Amino acid sequence: MIIEDGVSIINSDLQFRGNGAIVYIACNKYPVKINVQAWTNTMLYIGENVHFTGPLRISLSEEQNVLIGDLCTFAVESVIRTSDAHLIYDCITRKRINPSKSVLIGEKVWIGQGVTLLKGTTVGSGSIIGTCSVVSNKRIGTNECWAGNPAKLIRRGVFWSGICTHNFTTETATTFELAKGNYNVFISDKTVDCFSKICEIDVADIQKKALLHKNFEAISKLLHDEVN
């Protein structure tokens, strides 16, 4: 486990259930709240300043990874899984039909309350997943809003602000509406593309380098170089 300076972990439970599992948490101005089960040869990367309303449940299985970019927000009761947990076979061919897959999340993604992200899901930067949605094995682009079970595209070309609206008045809302041009709009999948390259690295190689703390330093630098 590698934790950068300035990280506070609260209300969390991290279980390393196999050999070679890696958890890397980048510097964060918010408390990190995660419940993680990391099995053999899996990897979790959490980028900078990721906000957790409540503990994010993450299950890392079958040598697959969960990679989360900077500035994301996870509402309460959110879940990420890389595996179905059990094997499913075709009755005729007797071949397995449900391989596990990594989950990749770009920068400034908003995951709503009770969302479940299942194996093979990729969420592009600036996108939103609505409350109680279930996303499985889908590629969500940048600046898109998806919702439902199964999740479907609601709208393209959107962006969001982390400012909380709970105590807004009509006048307040109008003020922020006029200022929306100052918000940062994400239109690039560079973070996700970089994550995809990382997932292609040989698992054994990741293990050896991470033990020396060199591989994740390189990954962190690569992420920031690619995005910036």
Tab-separated table of N, CA and C in Angstrom, residues 40-171:
chain	number	residue	atom	x	y	z
A	40	THR	N	-5.524	-11.326	-5.203
A	40	THR	CA	-4.194	-11.540	-5.770
A	40	THR	C	-3.971	-10.765	-7.079
A	41	ASN	N	-2.826	-10.065	-7.131
A	41	ASN	CA	-2.363	-9.380	-8.349
A	41	ASN	C	-3.354	-8.339	-8.867
A	42	THR	N	-4.052	-7.662	-7.967
A	42	THR	CA	-4.966	-6.598	-8.373
A	42	THR	C	-4.362	-5.241	-8.014
A	43	MET	N	-4.938	-4.176	-8.566
A	43	MET	CA	-4.377	-2.845	-8.367
A	43	MET	C	-5.499	-1.819	-8.251
A	44	LEU	N	-5.420	-0.962	-7.236
A	44	LEU	CA	-6.320	0.167	-7.071
A	44	LEU	C	-5.507	1.450	-7.070
A	45	TYR	N	-5.865	2.375	-7.949
A	45	TYR	CA	-5.234	3.702	-7.973
A	45	TYR	C	-6.321	4.740	-7.781
A	46	ILE	N	-6.166	5.624	-6.796
A	46	ILE	CA	-7.096	6.720	-6.556
A	46	ILE	C	-6.328	8.021	-6.745
A	47	GLY	N	-6.781	8.848	-7.679
A	47	GLY	CA	-6.093	10.086	-8.009
A	47	GLY	C	-6.253	11.168	-6.958
A	48	GLU	N	-5.797	12.355	-7.290
A	48	GLU	CA	-5.777	13.459	-6.335
A	48	GLU	C	-7.168	14.056	-6.108
A	49	ASN	N	-7.405	14.452	-4.850
A	49	ASN	CA	-8.599	15.224	-4.467
A	49	ASN	C	-9.897	14.592	-4.943
A	50	VAL	N	-10.007	13.301	-4.672
A	50	VAL	CA	-11.254	12.574	-4.938
A	50	VAL	C	-12.134	12.681	-3.694
A	51	HIS	N	-13.404	13.047	-3.879
A	51	HIS	CA	-14.307	13.288	-2.756
A	51	HIS	C	-15.248	12.097	-2.554
A	52	PHE	N	-15.347	11.634	-1.307
A	52	PHE	CA	-16.206	10.510	-0.959
A	52	PHE	C	-17.247	10.985	0.060
A	53	THR	N	-18.534	10.970	-0.318
A	53	THR	CA	-19.580	11.317	0.642
A	53	THR	C	-19.698	10.246	1.714
A	54	GLY	N	-19.575	9.002	1.317
A	54	GLY	CA	-19.557	7.860	2.223
A	54	GLY	C	-18.584	6.850	1.681
A	55	PRO	N	-18.334	5.760	2.423
A	55	PRO	CA	-17.357	4.768	1.962
A	55	PRO	C	-17.725	4.171	0.597
A	56	LEU	N	-16.780	4.220	-0.324
A	56	LEU	CA	-16.923	3.583	-1.638
A	56	LEU	C	-16.489	2.132	-1.515
A	57	ARG	N	-17.348	1.204	-1.895
A	57	ARG	CA	-17.043	-0.224	-1.833
A	57	ARG	C	-16.390	-0.662	-3.141
A	58	ILE	N	-15.208	-1.250	-3.025
A	58	ILE	CA	-14.459	-1.684	-4.206
A	58	ILE	C	-14.034	-3.135	-4.022
A	59	SER	N	-14.374	-3.972	-4.986
A	59	SER	CA	-13.957	-5.370	-4.982
A	59	SER	C	-13.039	-5.597	-6.177
A	60	LEU	N	-11.771	-5.928	-5.892
A	60	LEU	CA	-10.750	-6.127	-6.919
A	60	LEU	C	-10.454	-7.619	-7.026
A	61	SER	N	-10.795	-8.207	-8.162
A	61	SER	CA	-10.699	-9.660	-8.313
A	61	SER	C	-9.970	-10.053	-9.587
A	62	GLU	N	-9.453	-11.260	-9.600
A	62	GLU	CA	-8.937	-11.943	-10.784
A	62	GLU	C	-7.944	-11.105	-11.584
A	63	GLU	N	-6.973	-10.514	-10.861
A	63	GLU	CA	-5.880	-9.773	-11.483
A	63	GLU	C	-6.366	-8.580	-12.318
A	64	GLN	N	-7.503	-8.017	-11.950
A	64	GLN	CA	-8.021	-6.836	-12.642
A	64	GLN	C	-7.864	-5.605	-11.747
A	65	ASN	N	-8.073	-4.419	-12.325
A	65	ASN	CA	-7.720	-3.178	-11.652
A	65	ASN	C	-8.876	-2.188	-11.625
A	66	VAL	N	-8.830	-1.282	-10.657
A	66	VAL	CA	-9.732	-0.124	-10.618
A	66	VAL	C	-8.852	1.114	-10.561
A	67	LEU	N	-8.967	1.971	-11.564
A	67	LEU	CA	-8.159	3.181	-11.648
A	67	LEU	C	-9.088	4.386	-11.705
A	68	ILE	N	-8.892	5.328	-10.782
A	68	ILE	CA	-9.775	6.487	-10.634
A	68	ILE	C	-8.957	7.758	-10.793
A	69	GLY	N	-9.374	8.649	-11.691
A	69	GLY	CA	-8.661	9.887	-11.951
A	69	GLY	C	-8.904	10.953	-10.892
A	70	ASP	N	-8.255	12.094	-11.071
A	70	ASP	CA	-8.352	13.204	-10.122
A	70	ASP	C	-9.764	13.814	-10.105
A	71	LEU	N	-10.111	14.430	-8.968
A	71	LEU	CA	-11.266	15.329	-8.833
A	71	LEU	C	-12.617	14.651	-8.985
A	72	CYS	N	-12.669	13.338	-8.844
A	72	CYS	CA	-13.953	12.643	-8.938
A	72	CYS	C	-14.742	12.802	-7.635
A	73	THR	N	-16.051	12.595	-7.715
A	73	THR	CA	-16.926	12.621	-6.550
A	73	THR	C	-17.769	11.352	-6.528
A	74	PHE	N	-17.752	10.665	-5.378
A	74	PHE	CA	-18.539	9.452	-5.195
A	74	PHE	C	-19.553	9.670	-4.080
A	75	ALA	N	-20.848	9.551	-4.397
A	75	ALA	CA	-21.884	9.668	-3.386
A	75	ALA	C	-21.960	8.377	-2.568
A	76	VAL	N	-22.769	8.406	-1.522
A	76	VAL	CA	-22.878	7.263	-0.615
A	76	VAL	C	-23.415	6.030	-1.341
A	77	GLU	N	-23.030	4.866	-0.836
A	77	GLU	CA	-23.524	3.563	-1.288
A	77	GLU	C	-23.096	3.213	-2.709
A	78	SER	N	-22.023	3.818	-3.177
A	78	SER	CA	-21.506	3.478	-4.504
A	78	SER	C	-20.640	2.225	-4.428
A	79	VAL	N	-20.647	1.450	-5.514
A	79	VAL	CA	-19.945	0.160	-5.538
A	79	VAL	C	-19.208	0.015	-6.863
A	80	ILE	N	-17.983	-0.518	-6.809
A	80	ILE	CA	-17.230	-0.874	-8.013
A	80	ILE	C	-16.780	-2.324	-7.882
A	81	ARG	N	-17.021	-3.128	-8.918
A	81	ARG	CA	-16.620	-4.547	-8.916
A	81	ARG	C	-15.965	-4.898	-10.251
A	82	THR	N	-14.895	-5.667	-10.213
A	82	THR	CA	-14.249	-6.111	-11.448
A	82	THR	C	-14.626	-7.540	-11.825
A	83	SER	N	-15.444	-8.192	-11.013
A	83	SER	CA	-15.762	-9.601	-11.245
A	83	SER	C	-17.201	-9.903	-10.865
A	84	ASP	N	-17.755	-10.969	-11.468
A	84	ASP	CA	-19.079	-11.470	-11.079
A	84	ASP	C	-19.002	-12.327	-9.815
A	85	ALA	N	-17.794	-12.655	-9.394
A	85	ALA	CA	-17.524	-13.456	-8.185
A	85	ALA	C	-17.677	-14.955	-8.404
A	86	HIS	N	-18.500	-15.368	-9.365
A	86	HIS	CA	-18.644	-16.802	-9.659
A	86	HIS	C	-18.508	-17.041	-11.160
A	87	LEU	N	-18.261	-18.272	-11.528
A	87	LEU	CA	-18.018	-18.625	-12.925
A	87	LEU	C	-19.324	-18.958	-13.643
A	88	ILE	N	-19.453	-18.503	-14.897
A	88	ILE	CA	-20.598	-18.836	-15.734
A	88	ILE	C	-20.084	-19.465	-17.024
A	89	TYR	N	-20.703	-20.618	-17.408
A	89	TYR	CA	-20.251	-21.363	-18.576
A	89	TYR	C	-21.362	-21.511	-19.604
A	90	ASP	N	-20.981	-21.628	-20.854
A	90	ASP	CA	-21.902	-21.977	-21.921
A	90	ASP	C	-22.217	-23.470	-21.836
A	91	CYS	N	-23.501	-23.813	-21.880
A	91	CYS	CA	-23.896	-25.211	-21.700
A	91	CYS	C	-23.363	-26.137	-22.792
A	92	ILE	N	-23.207	-25.601	-24.017
A	92	ILE	CA	-22.780	-26.450	-25.136
A	92	ILE	C	-21.262	-26.503	-25.237
A	93	THR	N	-20.620	-25.353	-25.279
A	93	THR	CA	-19.164	-25.322	-25.460
A	93	THR	C	-18.404	-25.603	-24.169
A	94	ARG	N	-19.072	-25.446	-23.046
A	94	ARG	CA	-18.458	-25.596	-21.716
A	94	ARG	C	-17.330	-24.587	-21.478
A	95	LYS	N	-17.349	-23.507	-22.239
A	95	LYS	CA	-16.347	-22.465	-22.050
A	95	LYS	C	-16.904	-21.355	-21.151
A	96	ARG	N	-16.031	-20.773	-20.386
A	96	ARG	CA	-16.442	-19.683	-19.522
A	96	ARG	C	-16.826	-18.463	-20.355
A	97	ILE	N	-17.878	-17.769	-19.953
A	97	ILE	CA	-18.366	-16.636	-20.732
A	97	ILE	C	-18.402	-15.328	-19.934
A	98	ASN	N	-17.856	-15.341	-18.713
A	98	ASN	CA	-17.895	-14.100	-17.913
A	98	ASN	C	-16.534	-13.744	-17.323
A	99	PRO	N	-15.539	-13.479	-18.169
A	99	PRO	CA	-14.231	-13.086	-17.637
A	99	PRO	C	-14.301	-11.755	-16.896
A	100	SER	N	-13.457	-11.599	-15.897
A	100	SER	CA	-13.386	-10.339	-15.157
A	100	SER	C	-12.680	-9.277	-15.994
A	101	LYS	N	-12.990	-8.004	-15.715
A	101	LYS	CA	-12.390	-6.892	-16.448
A	101	LYS	C	-12.167	-5.711	-15.521
A	102	SER	N	-11.203	-4.875	-15.871
A	102	SER	CA	-10.900	-3.690	-15.073
A	102	SER	C	-11.975	-2.618	-15.235
A	103	VAL	N	-12.008	-1.682	-14.274
A	103	VAL	CA	-12.897	-0.530	-14.316
A	103	VAL	C	-12.026	0.731	-14.331
A	104	LEU	N	-12.239	1.604	-15.316
A	104	LEU	CA	-11.424	2.806	-15.493
A	104	LEU	C	-12.317	4.038	-15.426
A	105	ILE	N	-11.921	5.017	-14.604
A	105	ILE	CA	-12.701	6.239	-14.428
A	105	ILE	C	-11.786	7.431	-14.643
A	106	GLY	N	-12.176	8.349	-15.514
A	106	GLY	CA	-11.358	9.503	-15.852
A	106	GLY	C	-11.362	10.574	-14.774
A	107	GLU	N	-11.099	11.817	-15.159
A	107	GLU	CA	-11.056	12.933	-14.222
A	107	GLU	C	-12.424	13.584	-14.051
A	108	LYS	N	-12.655	14.143	-12.853
A	108	LYS	CA	-13.866	14.868	-12.502
A	108	LYS	C	-15.121	14.162	-12.990
A	109	VAL	N	-15.280	12.915	-12.544
A	109	VAL	CA	-16.487	12.140	-12.814
A	109	VAL	C	-17.366	12.175	-11.562
A	110	TRP	N	-18.659	12.369	-11.756
A	110	TRP	CA	-19.611	12.398	-10.643
A	110	TRP	C	-20.409	11.102	-10.652
A	111	ILE	N	-20.212	10.312	-9.603
A	111	ILE	CA	-20.928	9.047	-9.431
A	111	ILE	C	-22.018	9.266	-8.386
A	112	GLY	N	-23.288	9.141	-8.762
A	112	GLY	CA	-24.404	9.423	-7.876
A	112	GLY	C	-24.626	8.355	-6.818
A	113	GLN	N	-25.565	8.618	-5.923
A	113	GLN	CA	-25.845	7.716	-4.802
A	113	GLN	C	-26.319	6.354	-5.292
A	114	GLY	N	-25.753	5.307	-4.700
A	114	GLY	CA	-26.200	3.950	-4.985
A	114	GLY	C	-25.832	3.427	-6.355
A	115	VAL	N	-24.870	4.045	-7.015
A	115	VAL	CA	-24.444	3.584	-8.346
A	115	VAL	C	-23.558	2.351	-8.219
A	116	THR	N	-23.742	1.396	-9.126
A	116	THR	CA	-22.892	0.217	-9.204
A	116	THR	C	-22.185	0.191	-10.552
A	117	LEU	N	-20.860	0.202	-10.512
A	117	LEU	CA	-20.047	0.100	-11.726
A	117	LEU	C	-19.466	-1.305	-11.773
A	118	LEU	N	-19.849	-2.066	-12.785
A	118	LEU	CA	-19.421	-3.457	-12.894
A	118	LEU	C	-18.292	-3.618	-13.907
A	119	LYS	N	-17.764	-4.799	-13.988
A	119	LYS	CA	-16.579	-5.119	-14.787
A	119	LYS	C	-16.671	-4.570	-16.208
A	120	GLY	N	-15.522	-4.093	-16.690
A	120	GLY	CA	-15.436	-3.618	-18.064
A	120	GLY	C	-15.969	-2.224	-18.299
A	121	THR	N	-16.324	-1.516	-17.236
A	121	THR	CA	-16.866	-0.171	-17.380
A	121	THR	C	-15.749	0.860	-17.503
A	122	THR	N	-15.883	1.765	-18.443
A	122	THR	CA	-14.988	2.903	-18.597
A	122	THR	C	-15.826	4.177	-18.615
A	123	VAL	N	-15.465	5.127	-17.755
A	123	VAL	CA	-16.201	6.394	-17.689
A	123	VAL	C	-15.250	7.525	-18.038
A	124	GLY	N	-15.552	8.261	-19.095
A	124	GLY	CA	-14.701	9.351	-19.541
A	124	GLY	C	-14.793	10.566	-18.632
A	125	SER	N	-13.806	11.435	-18.706
A	125	SER	CA	-13.710	12.613	-17.849
A	125	SER	C	-14.917	13.536	-18.008
A	126	GLY	N	-15.317	14.152	-16.883
A	126	GLY	CA	-16.392	15.116	-16.891
A	126	GLY	C	-17.788	14.539	-16.952
A	127	SER	N	-17.924	13.218	-16.886
A	127	SER	CA	-19.230	12.589	-17.050
A	127	SER	C	-19.944	12.384	-15.719
A	128	ILE	N	-21.239	12.050	-15.801
A	128	ILE	CA	-22.117	11.910	-14.645
A	128	ILE	C	-22.864	10.584	-14.765
A	129	ILE	N	-22.916	9.829	-13.647
A	129	ILE	CA	-23.717	8.609	-13.583
A	129	ILE	C	-24.808	8.841	-12.545
A	130	GLY	N	-26.085	8.773	-12.956
A	130	GLY	CA	-27.203	9.123	-12.098
A	130	GLY	C	-27.468	8.119	-10.993
A	131	THR	N	-28.200	8.567	-9.982
A	131	THR	CA	-28.517	7.786	-8.782
A	131	THR	C	-29.056	6.397	-9.104
A	132	CYS	N	-28.526	5.400	-8.394
A	132	CYS	CA	-28.985	4.002	-8.454
A	132	CYS	C	-28.790	3.349	-9.828
A	133	SER	N	-27.957	3.931	-10.663
A	133	SER	CA	-27.683	3.328	-11.968
A	133	SER	C	-26.777	2.110	-11.831
A	134	VAL	N	-26.902	1.193	-12.789
A	134	VAL	CA	-26.019	0.035	-12.881
A	134	VAL	C	-25.363	0.063	-14.255
A	135	VAL	N	-24.038	0.131	-14.259
A	135	VAL	CA	-23.284	0.206	-15.514
A	135	VAL	C	-22.403	-1.031	-15.611
A	136	SER	N	-22.535	-1.771	-16.689
A	136	SER	CA	-21.750	-2.991	-16.876
A	136	SER	C	-21.149	-3.024	-18.273
A	137	ASN	N	-19.823	-3.115	-18.331
A	137	ASN	CA	-19.115	-3.356	-19.585
A	137	ASN	C	-19.467	-2.340	-20.674
A	138	LYS	N	-19.580	-1.059	-20.281
A	138	LYS	CA	-19.883	-0.007	-21.244
A	138	LYS	C	-18.758	1.014	-21.279
A	139	ARG	N	-18.582	1.646	-22.444
A	139	ARG	CA	-17.625	2.733	-22.596
A	139	ARG	C	-18.409	4.038	-22.644
A	140	ILE	N	-18.324	4.810	-21.564
A	140	ILE	CA	-18.997	6.102	-21.470
A	140	ILE	C	-17.989	7.181	-21.848
A	141	GLY	N	-18.359	8.049	-22.753
A	141	GLY	CA	-17.442	9.062	-23.248
A	141	GLY	C	-17.287	10.229	-22.287
A	142	THR	N	-16.566	11.256	-22.708
A	142	THR	CA	-16.404	12.450	-21.889
A	142	THR	C	-17.670	13.295	-21.939
A	143	ASN	N	-17.938	13.979	-20.801
A	143	ASN	CA	-19.038	14.940	-20.727
A	143	ASN	C	-20.373	14.345	-21.154
A	144	GLU	N	-20.651	13.143	-20.647
A	144	GLU	CA	-21.925	12.486	-20.913
A	144	GLU	C	-22.656	12.213	-19.599
A	145	CYS	N	-23.986	12.185	-19.666
A	145	CYS	CA	-24.806	11.814	-18.512
A	145	CYS	C	-25.520	10.505	-18.825
A	146	TRP	N	-25.331	9.517	-17.932
A	146	TRP	CA	-25.968	8.215	-18.075
A	146	TRP	C	-26.767	7.921	-16.814
A	147	ALA	N	-27.870	7.164	-16.965
A	147	ALA	CA	-28.672	6.794	-15.801
A	147	ALA	C	-29.539	5.588	-16.143
A	148	GLY	N	-29.951	4.876	-15.088
A	148	GLY	CA	-30.869	3.758	-15.257
A	148	GLY	C	-30.237	2.418	-14.943
A	149	ASN	N	-31.057	1.368	-14.991
A	149	ASN	CA	-30.610	-0.002	-14.768
A	149	ASN	C	-31.256	-0.899	-15.815
A	150	PRO	N	-30.505	-1.269	-16.876
A	150	PRO	CA	-29.109	-0.895	-17.135
A	150	PRO	C	-28.996	0.567	-17.569
A	151	ALA	N	-27.833	1.164	-17.295
A	151	ALA	CA	-27.641	2.583	-17.582
A	151	ALA	C	-27.686	2.849	-19.090
A	152	LYS	N	-28.307	3.966	-19.438
A	152	LYS	CA	-28.394	4.398	-20.834
A	152	LYS	C	-27.984	5.871	-20.936
A	153	LEU	N	-27.546	6.244	-22.123
A	153	LEU	CA	-27.154	7.630	-22.369
A	153	LEU	C	-28.369	8.543	-22.256
A	154	ILE	N	-28.250	9.578	-21.407
A	154	ILE	CA	-29.313	10.563	-21.253
A	154	ILE	C	-29.023	11.811	-22.083
A	155	ARG	N	-27.760	12.246	-22.028
A	155	ARG	CA	-27.411	13.459	-22.771
A	155	ARG	C	-25.906	13.558	-22.948
A	156	ARG	N	-25.485	14.066	-24.110
A	156	ARG	CA	-24.078	14.364	-24.371
A	156	ARG	C	-23.821	15.856	-24.183
A	157	GLY	N	-22.534	16.200	-24.081
A	157	GLY	CA	-22.147	17.600	-24.049
A	157	GLY	C	-22.555	18.319	-22.782
A	158	VAL	N	-22.381	17.658	-21.608
A	158	VAL	CA	-22.707	18.284	-20.326
A	158	VAL	C	-21.445	18.381	-19.467
A	159	PHE	N	-21.483	19.283	-18.497
A	159	PHE	CA	-20.440	19.318	-17.481
A	159	PHE	C	-21.094	19.678	-16.157
A	160	TRP	N	-20.379	19.509	-15.064
A	160	TRP	CA	-20.997	19.713	-13.753
A	160	TRP	C	-20.051	20.442	-12.807
A	161	SER	N	-20.647	21.072	-11.810
A	161	SER	CA	-19.896	21.766	-10.770
A	161	SER	C	-20.127	21.069	-9.440
A	162	GLY	N	-19.099	21.030	-8.604
A	162	GLY	CA	-19.204	20.402	-7.296
A	162	GLY	C	-19.883	21.272	-6.250
A	163	ILE	N	-20.306	22.472	-6.614
A	163	ILE	CA	-21.001	23.346	-5.671
A	163	ILE	C	-22.330	22.708	-5.283
A	164	CYS	N	-22.616	22.637	-3.981
A	164	CYS	CA	-23.824	21.981	-3.492
A	164	CYS	C	-25.018	22.926	-3.570
A	165	THR	N	-26.153	22.428	-4.065
A	165	THR	CA	-27.343	23.257	-4.286
A	165	THR	C	-28.357	23.199	-3.148
A	166	HIS	N	-28.090	22.439	-2.091
A	166	HIS	CA	-29.114	22.186	-1.079
A	166	HIS	C	-29.723	23.464	-0.503
A	167	ASN	N	-28.914	24.498	-0.319
A	167	ASN	CA	-29.410	25.719	0.316
A	167	ASN	C	-29.580	26.864	-0.687
A	168	PHE	N	-29.691	26.522	-1.957
A	168	PHE	CA	-29.847	27.536	-2.991
A	168	PHE	C	-31.221	28.214	-2.912
A	169	THR	N	-31.239	29.461	-3.302
A	169	THR	CA	-32.484	30.176	-3.588
A	169	THR	C	-32.527	30.437	-5.089
A	170	THR	N	-33.637	30.949	-5.567
A	170	THR	CA	-33.744	31.256	-7.000
A	170	THR	C	-32.673	32.251	-7.427
A	171	GLU	N	-32.427	33.232	-6.572
A	171	GLU	CA	-31.421	34.250	-6.883
A	171	GLU	C	-30.025	33.648	-6.928
